[in-house]
GROMACS .gro file of C-alpha atoms in nm:
model
   91
    1PRO     CA    1   0.000   0.000   0.000
    2GLY     CA    2   0.111   0.352  -0.070
    3CYS     CA    3   0.311   0.278  -0.385
    4SER     CA    4   0.246   0.517  -0.667
    5ARG     CA    5   0.334   0.547  -1.035
    6GLY     CA    6   0.606   0.795  -0.934
    7SER     CA    7   0.764   0.533  -0.705
    8VAL     CA    8   0.880   0.316  -0.998
    9GLY     CA    9   1.257   0.272  -0.986
   10HIS     CA   10   1.284   0.381  -0.623
   11PRO     CA   11   1.523   0.510  -0.500
   12GLU     CA   12   1.761   0.569  -0.792
   13LEU     CA   13   1.522   0.636  -1.078
   14CYS     CA   14   1.198   0.743  -0.915
   15SER     CA   15   1.062   1.095  -0.929
   16ARG     CA   16   1.094   1.321  -0.630
   17PRO     CA   17   0.900   1.249  -0.310
   18CYS     CA   18   0.531   1.333  -0.285
   19LEU     CA   19   0.498   1.609  -0.027
   20TYR     CA   20   0.128   1.530   0.024
   21PHE     CA   21   0.187   1.161   0.088
   22ALA     CA   22   0.440   1.247   0.358
   23THR     CA   23   0.164   1.437   0.542
   24GLY     CA   24  -0.095   1.167   0.474
   25SER     CA   25  -0.299   1.383   0.240
   26CYS     CA   26  -0.218   1.262  -0.115
   27GLU     CA   27  -0.549   1.222  -0.296
   28ASN     CA   28  -0.395   1.077  -0.615
   29GLY     CA   29  -0.311   0.737  -0.462
   30THR     CA   30  -0.144   0.491  -0.699
   31SER     CA   31  -0.182   0.731  -0.994
   32CYS     CA   32   0.034   0.997  -0.821
   33GLU     CA   33   0.331   1.100  -1.036
   34TYR     CA   34   0.551   1.148  -0.728
   35CYS     CA   35   0.726   0.886  -0.516
   36HIS     CA   36   0.539   0.751  -0.211
   37MET     CA   37   0.843   0.575  -0.063
   38ALA     CA   38   1.091   0.709   0.195
   39HIS     CA   39   1.392   0.901   0.065
   40SER     CA   40   1.710   0.930   0.271
   41LYS     CA   41   1.806   1.272   0.140
   42ARG     CA   42   1.669   1.542  -0.083
   43PRO     CA   43   1.796   1.503  -0.441
   44ALA     CA   44   2.012   1.779  -0.586
   45HIS     CA   45   1.849   1.996  -0.853
   46LEU     CA   46   2.018   2.215  -1.107
   47ASP     CA   47   1.956   2.587  -1.079
   48LYS     CA   48   1.822   2.789  -1.372
   49ARG     CA   49   2.168   2.889  -1.495
   50HIS     CA   50   2.288   2.528  -1.509
   51ARG     CA   51   1.969   2.407  -1.679
   52GLU     CA   52   2.012   2.675  -1.949
   53MET     CA   53   2.376   2.572  -1.996
   54LEU     CA   54   2.271   2.209  -2.048
   55ARG     CA   55   2.000   2.310  -2.295
   56SER     CA   56   2.252   2.510  -2.498
   57LEU     CA   57   2.499   2.219  -2.538
   58PRO     CA   58   2.519   2.044  -2.875
   59PRO     CA   59   2.357   1.697  -2.858
   60LEU     CA   60   2.685   1.503  -2.864
   61GLU     CA   61   2.836   1.710  -2.581
   62TRP     CA   62   2.514   1.673  -2.380
   63ALA     CA   63   2.521   1.296  -2.430
   64ALA     CA   64   2.889   1.275  -2.333
   65LEU     CA   65   2.812   1.462  -2.012
   66MET     CA   66   2.496   1.270  -1.920
   67LEU     CA   67   2.588   0.914  -2.022
   68PRO     CA   68   2.821   0.836  -1.728
   69ILE     CA   69   2.559   0.962  -1.482
   70LEU     CA   70   2.282   0.757  -1.641
   71GLN     CA   71   2.506   0.449  -1.655
   72LYS     CA   72   2.570   0.466  -1.279
   73LYS     CA   73   2.199   0.502  -1.208
   74VAL     CA   74   2.106   0.207  -1.430
   75GLU     CA   75   2.384  -0.011  -1.286
   76ALA     CA   76   2.261   0.064  -0.934
   77VAL     CA   77   1.923  -0.082  -1.029
   78ASP     CA   78   2.035  -0.367  -1.258
   79ASP     CA   79   2.397  -0.484  -1.271
   80SER     CA   80   2.333  -0.789  -1.492
   81LEU     CA   81   2.561  -0.884  -1.781
   82VAL     CA   82   2.287  -0.800  -2.033
   83THR     CA   83   2.249  -0.451  -1.891
   84ARG     CA   84   2.626  -0.398  -1.890
   85ALA     CA   85   2.643  -0.507  -2.254
   86MET     CA   86   2.364  -0.270  -2.354
   87LEU     CA   87   2.532   0.019  -2.174
   88GLY     CA   88   2.859  -0.068  -2.345
   89ASP     CA   89   2.686  -0.050  -2.684
   90ILE     CA   90   2.556   0.300  -2.606
   91ALA     CA   91   2.897   0.431  -2.500
   0.00000   0.00000   0.00000
């Protein structure tokens, strides 16, 4: 009970925590887009300046910057040989 659509991939890949669920007042239930599971710390968010910088990068530079981060997140969820092979193909 309490799991929501936003909880998928918890804790590495889920969306941010549902503030309403934490207070017991989320009315969206399982269709809530935010995570209904406990988070140990608040995730870091880029400020407006950094988001604009990322948006302005050419696609290949953006991919080179983001790929290592995404690889670590995927490996934390699934470290199987198949997943490693797929990540190797992307890099």
